[in-house]
Coordinates of C-alpha atoms and ligand atoms in Angstrom, one line a residue:
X1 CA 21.0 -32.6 -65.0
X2 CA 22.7 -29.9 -63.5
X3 CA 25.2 -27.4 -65.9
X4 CA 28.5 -28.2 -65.8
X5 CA 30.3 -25.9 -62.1
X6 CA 26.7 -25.0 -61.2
X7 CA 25.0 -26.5 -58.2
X8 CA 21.3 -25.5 -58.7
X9 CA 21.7 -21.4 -59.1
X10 CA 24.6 -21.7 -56.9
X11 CA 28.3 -21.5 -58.2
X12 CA 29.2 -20.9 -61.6
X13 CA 32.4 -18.5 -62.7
X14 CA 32.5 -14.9 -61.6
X15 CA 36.2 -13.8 -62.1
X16 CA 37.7 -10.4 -64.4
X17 CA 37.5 -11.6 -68.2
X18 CA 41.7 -11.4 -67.2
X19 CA 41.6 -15.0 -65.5
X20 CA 38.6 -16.7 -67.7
X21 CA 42.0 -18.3 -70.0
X22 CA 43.6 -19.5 -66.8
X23 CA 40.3 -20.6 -65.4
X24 CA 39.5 -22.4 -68.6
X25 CA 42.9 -24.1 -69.0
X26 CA 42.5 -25.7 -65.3
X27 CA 39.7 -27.4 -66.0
X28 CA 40.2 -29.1 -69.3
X29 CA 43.6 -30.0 -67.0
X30 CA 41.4 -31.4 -64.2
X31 CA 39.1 -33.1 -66.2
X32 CA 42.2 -35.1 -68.4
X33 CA 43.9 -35.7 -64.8
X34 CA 40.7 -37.4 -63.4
X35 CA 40.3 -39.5 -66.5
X36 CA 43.9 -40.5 -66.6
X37 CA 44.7 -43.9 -64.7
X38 CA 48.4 -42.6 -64.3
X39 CA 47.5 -39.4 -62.5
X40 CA 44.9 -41.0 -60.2
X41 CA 47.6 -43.8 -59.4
X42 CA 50.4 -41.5 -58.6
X43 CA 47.7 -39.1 -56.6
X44 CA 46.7 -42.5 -54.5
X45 CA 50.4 -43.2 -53.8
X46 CA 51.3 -39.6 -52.7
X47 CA 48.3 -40.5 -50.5
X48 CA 49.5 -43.4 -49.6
X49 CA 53.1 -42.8 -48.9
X50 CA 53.2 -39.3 -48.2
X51 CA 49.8 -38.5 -46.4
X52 CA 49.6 -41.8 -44.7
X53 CA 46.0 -43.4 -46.0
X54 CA 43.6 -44.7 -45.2
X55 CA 43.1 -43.1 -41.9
X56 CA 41.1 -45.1 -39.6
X57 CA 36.8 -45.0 -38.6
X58 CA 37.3 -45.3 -35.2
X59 CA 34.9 -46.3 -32.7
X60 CA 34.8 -44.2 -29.6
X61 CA 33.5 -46.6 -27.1
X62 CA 34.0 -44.7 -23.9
X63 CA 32.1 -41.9 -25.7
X64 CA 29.1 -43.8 -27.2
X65 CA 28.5 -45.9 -23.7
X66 CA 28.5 -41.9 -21.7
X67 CA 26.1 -41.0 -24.9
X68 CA 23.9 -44.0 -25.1
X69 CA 24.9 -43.7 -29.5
X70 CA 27.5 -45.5 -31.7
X71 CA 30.1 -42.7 -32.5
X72 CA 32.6 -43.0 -35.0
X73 CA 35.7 -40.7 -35.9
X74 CA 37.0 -40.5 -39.2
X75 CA 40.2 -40.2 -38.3
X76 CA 41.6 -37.3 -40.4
X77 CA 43.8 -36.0 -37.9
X78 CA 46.6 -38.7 -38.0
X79 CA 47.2 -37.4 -41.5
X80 CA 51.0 -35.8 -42.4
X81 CA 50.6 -31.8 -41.0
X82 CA 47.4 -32.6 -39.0
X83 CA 44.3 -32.5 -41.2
X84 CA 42.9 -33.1 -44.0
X85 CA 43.9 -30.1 -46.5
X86 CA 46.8 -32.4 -47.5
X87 CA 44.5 -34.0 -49.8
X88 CA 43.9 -31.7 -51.9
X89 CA 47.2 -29.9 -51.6
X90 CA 48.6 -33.1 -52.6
X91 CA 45.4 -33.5 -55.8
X92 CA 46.3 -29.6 -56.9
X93 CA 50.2 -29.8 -56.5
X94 CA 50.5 -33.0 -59.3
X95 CA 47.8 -31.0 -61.2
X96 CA 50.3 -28.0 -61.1
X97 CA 52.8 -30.1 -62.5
X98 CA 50.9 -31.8 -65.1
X99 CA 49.8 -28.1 -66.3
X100 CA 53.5 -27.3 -66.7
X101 CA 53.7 -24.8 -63.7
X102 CA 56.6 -24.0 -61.4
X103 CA 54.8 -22.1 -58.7
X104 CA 52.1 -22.3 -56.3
X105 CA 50.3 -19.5 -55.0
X106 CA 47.4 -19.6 -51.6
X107 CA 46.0 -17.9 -49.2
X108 CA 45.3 -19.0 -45.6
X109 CA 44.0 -17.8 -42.6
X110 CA 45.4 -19.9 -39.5
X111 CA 47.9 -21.6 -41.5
X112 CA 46.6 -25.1 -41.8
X113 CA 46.3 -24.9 -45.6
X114 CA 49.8 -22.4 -45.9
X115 CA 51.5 -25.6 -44.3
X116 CA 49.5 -28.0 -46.6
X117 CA 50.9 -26.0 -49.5
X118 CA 54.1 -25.8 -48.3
X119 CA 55.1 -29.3 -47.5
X120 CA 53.6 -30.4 -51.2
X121 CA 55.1 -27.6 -52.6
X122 CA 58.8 -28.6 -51.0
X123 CA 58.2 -32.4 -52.3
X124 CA 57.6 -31.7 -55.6
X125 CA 59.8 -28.6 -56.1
X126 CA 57.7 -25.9 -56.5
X127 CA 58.3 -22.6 -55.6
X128 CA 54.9 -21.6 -52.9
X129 CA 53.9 -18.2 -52.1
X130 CA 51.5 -18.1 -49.3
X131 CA 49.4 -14.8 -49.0
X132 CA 48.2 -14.6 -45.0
X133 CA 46.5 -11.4 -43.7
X134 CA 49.2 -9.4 -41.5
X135 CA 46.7 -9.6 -38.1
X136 CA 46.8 -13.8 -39.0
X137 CA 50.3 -13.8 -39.7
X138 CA 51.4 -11.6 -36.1
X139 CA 48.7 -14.4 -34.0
X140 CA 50.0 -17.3 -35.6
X141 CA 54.1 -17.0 -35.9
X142 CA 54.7 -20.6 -35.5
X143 CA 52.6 -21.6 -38.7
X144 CA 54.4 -19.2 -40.1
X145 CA 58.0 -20.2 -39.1
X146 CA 56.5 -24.1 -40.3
X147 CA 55.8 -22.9 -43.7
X148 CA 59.2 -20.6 -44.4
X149 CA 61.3 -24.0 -43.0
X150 CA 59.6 -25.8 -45.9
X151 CA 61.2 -22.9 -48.0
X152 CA 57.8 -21.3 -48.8
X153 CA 57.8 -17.6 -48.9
X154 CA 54.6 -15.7 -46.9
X155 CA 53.2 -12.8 -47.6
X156 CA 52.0 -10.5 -45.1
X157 CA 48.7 -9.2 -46.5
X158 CA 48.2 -5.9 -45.2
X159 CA 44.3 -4.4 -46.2
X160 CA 40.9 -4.7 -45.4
X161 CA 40.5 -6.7 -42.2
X162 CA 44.1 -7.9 -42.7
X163 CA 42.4 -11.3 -42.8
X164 CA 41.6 -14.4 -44.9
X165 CA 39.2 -12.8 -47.3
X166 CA 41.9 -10.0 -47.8
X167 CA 44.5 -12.8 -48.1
X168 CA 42.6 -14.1 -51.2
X169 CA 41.5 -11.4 -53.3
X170 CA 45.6 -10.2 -53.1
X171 CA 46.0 -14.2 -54.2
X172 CA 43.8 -13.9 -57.5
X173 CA 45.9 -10.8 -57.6
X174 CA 49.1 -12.6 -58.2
X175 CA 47.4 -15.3 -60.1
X176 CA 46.1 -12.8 -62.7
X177 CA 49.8 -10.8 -63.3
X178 CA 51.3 -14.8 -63.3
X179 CA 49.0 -16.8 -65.0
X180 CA 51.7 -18.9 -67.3
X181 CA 54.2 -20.1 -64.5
X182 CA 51.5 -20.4 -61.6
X183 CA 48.7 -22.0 -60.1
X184 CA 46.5 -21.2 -57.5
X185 CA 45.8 -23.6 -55.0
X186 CA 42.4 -23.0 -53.8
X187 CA 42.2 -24.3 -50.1
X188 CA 38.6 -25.0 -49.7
X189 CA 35.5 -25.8 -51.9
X190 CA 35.0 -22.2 -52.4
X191 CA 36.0 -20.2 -55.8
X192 CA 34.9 -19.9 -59.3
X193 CA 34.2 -23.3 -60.8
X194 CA 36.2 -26.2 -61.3
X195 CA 37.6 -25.5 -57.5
X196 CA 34.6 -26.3 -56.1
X197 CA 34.1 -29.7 -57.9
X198 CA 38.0 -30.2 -58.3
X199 CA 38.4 -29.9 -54.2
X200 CA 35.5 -32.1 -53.2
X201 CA 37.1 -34.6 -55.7
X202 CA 40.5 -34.4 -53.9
X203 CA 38.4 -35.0 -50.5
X204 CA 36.1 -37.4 -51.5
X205 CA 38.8 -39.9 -50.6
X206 CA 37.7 -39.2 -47.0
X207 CA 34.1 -40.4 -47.7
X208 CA 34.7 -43.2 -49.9
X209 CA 37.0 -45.0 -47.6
X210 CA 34.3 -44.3 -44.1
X211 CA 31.7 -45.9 -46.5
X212 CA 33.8 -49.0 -47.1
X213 CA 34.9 -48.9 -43.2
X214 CA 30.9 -48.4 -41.8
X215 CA 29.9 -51.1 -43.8
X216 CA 32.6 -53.1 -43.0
X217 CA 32.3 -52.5 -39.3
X218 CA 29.1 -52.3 -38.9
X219 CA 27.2 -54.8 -42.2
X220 CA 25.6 -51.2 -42.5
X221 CA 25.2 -47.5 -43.2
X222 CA 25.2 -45.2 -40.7
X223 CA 22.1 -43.1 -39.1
X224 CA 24.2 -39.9 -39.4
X225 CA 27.3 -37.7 -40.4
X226 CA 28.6 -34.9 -38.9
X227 CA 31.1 -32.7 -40.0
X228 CA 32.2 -29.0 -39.4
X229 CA 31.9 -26.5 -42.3
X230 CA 34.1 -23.7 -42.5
X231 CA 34.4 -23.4 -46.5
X232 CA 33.6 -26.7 -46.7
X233 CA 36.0 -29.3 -47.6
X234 CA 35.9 -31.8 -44.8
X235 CA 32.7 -32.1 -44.8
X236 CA 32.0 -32.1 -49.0
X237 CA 34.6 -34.6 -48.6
X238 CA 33.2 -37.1 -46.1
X239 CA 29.3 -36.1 -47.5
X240 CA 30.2 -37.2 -50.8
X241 CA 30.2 -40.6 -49.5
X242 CA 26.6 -40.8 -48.3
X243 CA 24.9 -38.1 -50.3
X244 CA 23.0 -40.6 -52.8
X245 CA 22.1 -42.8 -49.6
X246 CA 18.9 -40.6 -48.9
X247 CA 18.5 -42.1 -45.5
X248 CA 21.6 -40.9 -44.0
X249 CA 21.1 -38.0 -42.4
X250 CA 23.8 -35.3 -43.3
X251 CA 24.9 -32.3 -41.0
X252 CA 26.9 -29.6 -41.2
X253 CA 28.1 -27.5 -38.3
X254 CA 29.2 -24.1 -38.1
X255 CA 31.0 -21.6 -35.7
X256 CA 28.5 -20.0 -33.7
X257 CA 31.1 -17.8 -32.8
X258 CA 30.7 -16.2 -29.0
X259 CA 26.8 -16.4 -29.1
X260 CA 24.2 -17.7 -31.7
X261 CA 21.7 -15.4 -30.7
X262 CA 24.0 -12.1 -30.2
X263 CA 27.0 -12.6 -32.2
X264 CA 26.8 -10.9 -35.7
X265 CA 29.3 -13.1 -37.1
X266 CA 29.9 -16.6 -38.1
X267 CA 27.3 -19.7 -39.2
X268 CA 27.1 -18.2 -42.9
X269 CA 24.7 -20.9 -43.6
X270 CA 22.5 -19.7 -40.9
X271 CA 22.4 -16.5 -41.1
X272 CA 23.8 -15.7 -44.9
X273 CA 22.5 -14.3 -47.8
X274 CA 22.6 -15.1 -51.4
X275 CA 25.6 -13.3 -52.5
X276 CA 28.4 -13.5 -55.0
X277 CA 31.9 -13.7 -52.8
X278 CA 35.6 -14.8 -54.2
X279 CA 34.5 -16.0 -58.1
X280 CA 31.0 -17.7 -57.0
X281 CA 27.5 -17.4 -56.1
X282 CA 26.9 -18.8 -52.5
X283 CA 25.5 -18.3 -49.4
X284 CA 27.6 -15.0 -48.2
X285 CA 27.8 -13.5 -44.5
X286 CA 26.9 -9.6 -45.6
X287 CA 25.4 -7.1 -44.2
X288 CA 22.4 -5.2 -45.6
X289 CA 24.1 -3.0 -47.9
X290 CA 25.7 -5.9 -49.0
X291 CA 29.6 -5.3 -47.7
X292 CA 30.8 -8.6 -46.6
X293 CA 30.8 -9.0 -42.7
X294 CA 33.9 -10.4 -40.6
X295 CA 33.7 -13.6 -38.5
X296 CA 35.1 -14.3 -35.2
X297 CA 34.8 -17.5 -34.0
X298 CA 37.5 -19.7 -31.8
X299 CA 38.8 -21.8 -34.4
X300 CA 40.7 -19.6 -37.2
X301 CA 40.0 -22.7 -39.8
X302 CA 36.2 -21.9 -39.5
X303 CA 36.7 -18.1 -40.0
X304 CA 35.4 -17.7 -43.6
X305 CA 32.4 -15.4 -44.4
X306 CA 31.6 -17.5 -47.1
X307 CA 30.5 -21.0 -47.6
X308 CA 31.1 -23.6 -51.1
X309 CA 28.7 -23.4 -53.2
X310 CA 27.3 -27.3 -53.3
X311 CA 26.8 -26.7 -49.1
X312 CA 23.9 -23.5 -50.3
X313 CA 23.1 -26.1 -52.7
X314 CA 22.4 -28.6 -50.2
X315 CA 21.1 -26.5 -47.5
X316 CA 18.3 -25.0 -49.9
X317 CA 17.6 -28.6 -51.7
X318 CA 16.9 -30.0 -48.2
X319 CA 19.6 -32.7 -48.1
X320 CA 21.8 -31.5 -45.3
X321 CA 21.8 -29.6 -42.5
X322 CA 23.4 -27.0 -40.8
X323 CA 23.9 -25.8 -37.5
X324 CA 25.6 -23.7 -35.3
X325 CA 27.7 -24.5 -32.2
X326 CA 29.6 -21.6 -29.9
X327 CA 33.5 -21.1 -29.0
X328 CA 31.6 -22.8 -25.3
X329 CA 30.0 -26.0 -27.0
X330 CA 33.6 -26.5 -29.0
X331 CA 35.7 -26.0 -26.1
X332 CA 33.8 -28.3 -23.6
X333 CA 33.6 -30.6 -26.7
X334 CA 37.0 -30.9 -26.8
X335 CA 37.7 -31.2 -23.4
X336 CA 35.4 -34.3 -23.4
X337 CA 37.1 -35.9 -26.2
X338 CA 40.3 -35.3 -24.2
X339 CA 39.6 -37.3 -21.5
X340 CA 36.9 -39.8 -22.7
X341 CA 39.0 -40.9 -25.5
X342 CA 42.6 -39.6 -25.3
X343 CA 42.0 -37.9 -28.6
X344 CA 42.6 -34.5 -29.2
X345 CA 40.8 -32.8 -31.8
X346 CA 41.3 -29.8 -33.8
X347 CA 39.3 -26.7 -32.4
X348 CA 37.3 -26.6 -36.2
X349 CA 36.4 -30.5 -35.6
X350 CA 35.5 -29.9 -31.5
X351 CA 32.7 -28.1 -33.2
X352 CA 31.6 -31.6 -35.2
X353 CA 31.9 -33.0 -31.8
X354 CA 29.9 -31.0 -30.0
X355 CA 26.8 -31.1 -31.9
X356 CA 27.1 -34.9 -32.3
X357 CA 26.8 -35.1 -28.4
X358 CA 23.9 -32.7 -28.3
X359 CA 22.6 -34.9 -31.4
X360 CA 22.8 -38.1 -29.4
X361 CA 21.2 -36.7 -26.5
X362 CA 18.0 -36.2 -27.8
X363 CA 15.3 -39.1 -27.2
X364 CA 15.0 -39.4 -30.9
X365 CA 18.1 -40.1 -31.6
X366 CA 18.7 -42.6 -29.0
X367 CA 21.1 -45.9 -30.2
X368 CA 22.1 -44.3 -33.9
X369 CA 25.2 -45.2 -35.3
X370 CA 26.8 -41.2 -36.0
X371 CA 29.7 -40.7 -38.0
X372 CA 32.0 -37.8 -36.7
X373 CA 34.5 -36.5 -39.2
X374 CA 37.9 -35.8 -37.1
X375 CA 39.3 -32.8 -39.7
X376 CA 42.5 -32.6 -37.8
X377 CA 44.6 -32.4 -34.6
X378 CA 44.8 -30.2 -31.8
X379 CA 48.1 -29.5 -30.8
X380 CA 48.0 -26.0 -33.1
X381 CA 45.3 -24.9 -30.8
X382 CA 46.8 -25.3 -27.6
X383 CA 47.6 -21.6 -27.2
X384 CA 44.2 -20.6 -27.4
X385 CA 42.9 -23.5 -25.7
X386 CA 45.0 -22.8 -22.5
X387 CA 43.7 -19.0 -23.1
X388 CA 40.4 -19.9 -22.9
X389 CA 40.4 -22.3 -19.8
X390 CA 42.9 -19.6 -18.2
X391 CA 45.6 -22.0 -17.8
X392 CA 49.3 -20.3 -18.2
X393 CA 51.7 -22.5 -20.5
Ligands
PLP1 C1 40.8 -25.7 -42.4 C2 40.1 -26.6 -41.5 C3 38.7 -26.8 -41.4 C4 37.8 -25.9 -42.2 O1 37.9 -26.0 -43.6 P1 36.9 -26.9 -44.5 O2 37.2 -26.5 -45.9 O3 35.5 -26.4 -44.2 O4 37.1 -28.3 -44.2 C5 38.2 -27.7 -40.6 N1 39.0 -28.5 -39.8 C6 40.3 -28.3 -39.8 C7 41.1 -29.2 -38.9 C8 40.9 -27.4 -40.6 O5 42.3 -27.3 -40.6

């Protein structure tokens, strides 16, 4: 069996001796809410209601016919704000509120989780903080003008790289001079232990409903699931589903960034070291002193130099796999969803896309059924997008 927040040698709790009491008080917290058939109900209508579950598994015809595979989408992009971080904002927010608390506190990097917060936050009348490097906050004004509308306040973060990593050691920050009125809501499987475990909970949701659907569908499981890994949510989420049924193939895909080969940043999982970043032990994108390197890749939502633990747990067990796609793979990706399918996928989820058509392409693979998790929406990237095709809006 494995110990309890520890996922072979990876995870566990490395935080100042400061937060272990806060720490400590969210998990006997999570562990009544999950046991508690009035929590879970109230979670599942918040879901429901608010979110807008189930999403759909939807088959891509026009795609699989060009690809010669059966592609589904897992449709997590028609959820409320565009992805599907509302999940867990939504799991955290009632947990907030069952521990008593009256604010939230998080950190983001594009804004996709700031706006998560924000929205929960605004429905259940907490007061939300969002900490957001200063370089992120100056590139992406209209997440931040989304958040402040849903009366959150944002916090330029203004060291280090200005950037996401910076964003949530100034979070912990807070956390540690606030700990009785205020939780920190952890957007991603990353962190000291139970966020790990507590956000792939809040996400397994997407899994447990494209397991029902597959079967449904199809009187089967599929070959293979794909999903993008940036910290790792979407994909714990949607893996969670499958990861006892040994014969599905599970695959993780990273930002590549401008150039496998060249680029020095992005695909921790590829090219990452053991290393102990933001309260765990992971797989850590450093350099060889050890200082933690930046990533640059396309899509801000992958931009994390660090990876959940249970994803090095996987990698290094052998159940999953991970790969790397480039900004040039995403964005034809994406393009080719466009106009095969009318969908428009998030820049982070173009990268799921991508591999799944280089995946079906190869002789082996011919005929699979592949299960694509759609994390969110595109219409946040179409700046960028337009950017990078040299189109002028
Ligand atoms: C934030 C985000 C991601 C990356 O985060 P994970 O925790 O790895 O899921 C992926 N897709 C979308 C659309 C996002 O907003």
């Amino acid at each position: 069996m494995m110990q309890k927040g520890k996922f072979g040698k990876y995870g566990g709790v490395f935080v100042p001796e400061l937060l272990i009491p806060a720490i400590e008080e969210l998990e006997q917290a999570y562990y009544e809410c999950i046991n508690n058939k009035e929590f879970l109900e109230e979670y599942n209508e918040y879901l429901r209601e608010f979110a807008g579950r189930p999403t759909g598994l939807y088959y891509a015809a026009n795609l699989s016919e060009q690809l010669g595979c059966k592609i589904y989408l897992k449709r997590e992009d028609m959820l409320h704000t565009g992805a599907h971080k509302i999940n867990n904002t939504i799991g955290q927010g009632l947990l907030a509120k069952y521990m008593g608390k009256t604010k939230l506190i998080a950190e983001t990097g594009a804004g996709q989780h700031g706006i998560a917060t924000a929205v929960i936050g605004a429905k259940l009348g907490l007061d939300v903080k969002i900490y957001m490097g200063s370089k992120d906050v100056e590139r992406q004004k209209l997440n931040v003008f989304r958040m402040e509308l849903s009366g959150a306040e944002v916090v330029p973060v203004d060291i280090g790289s200005k950037t996401l990593k910076d964003s949530i050691n100034e979070a912990f920050r807070d956390w540690v001079a606030n700990l009785d009125t205020t939780h920190y809501l952890i957007g991603t499987t990353m962190g000291p232990h139970p966020y790990p475990s507590m956000v792939k909970f809040f996400q397994s949701v997407i899994g447990t409903e494209a397991r029902e659907q597959i079967l449904e569908i199809e009187g089967k499981l599929p070959d293979t699931v794909i999903a993008c890994v940036g910290g790792g949510s979407n994909s714990m989420g949607i893996f969670s589903g499958f990861v006892d049924d040994e014969d599905v193939e599970l695959i993780g895909v990273e930002a590549g960034g401008v150039s496998v080969e060249t680029d020095e940043n992005g695909a921790t999982l590829t090219k990452g070291r053991d290393g102990i970043l933001h309260g765990s032990l992971s797989i850590v994108l450093q350099d060889e002193e050890g200082q933690i390197q930046d990533t640059s890749s396309v899509s801000a939502g992958l931009d994390y130099p660090g990876v959940g633990p249970e994803h090095a747990y996987l990698k290094t067990s052998g159940r999953a796999k991970y790969v790397p796609i480039t900004n040039d793979e995403a964005l034809d990706a994406f393009q080719l969803l466009c106009q095969t399918e009318g969908i428009i996928p998030a820049l982070e989820s173009s990268h799921a896309v991508a591999y799944a058509v280089k995946y079906a392409k190869m002789p082996e693979n011919k005929g699979k059924t592949i299960i694509v998790n759609l994390s969110g929406r595109g219409d946040k990237d179409m700046f960028t997008v337009a950017k990078e095709l040299g189109v002028e809006i």
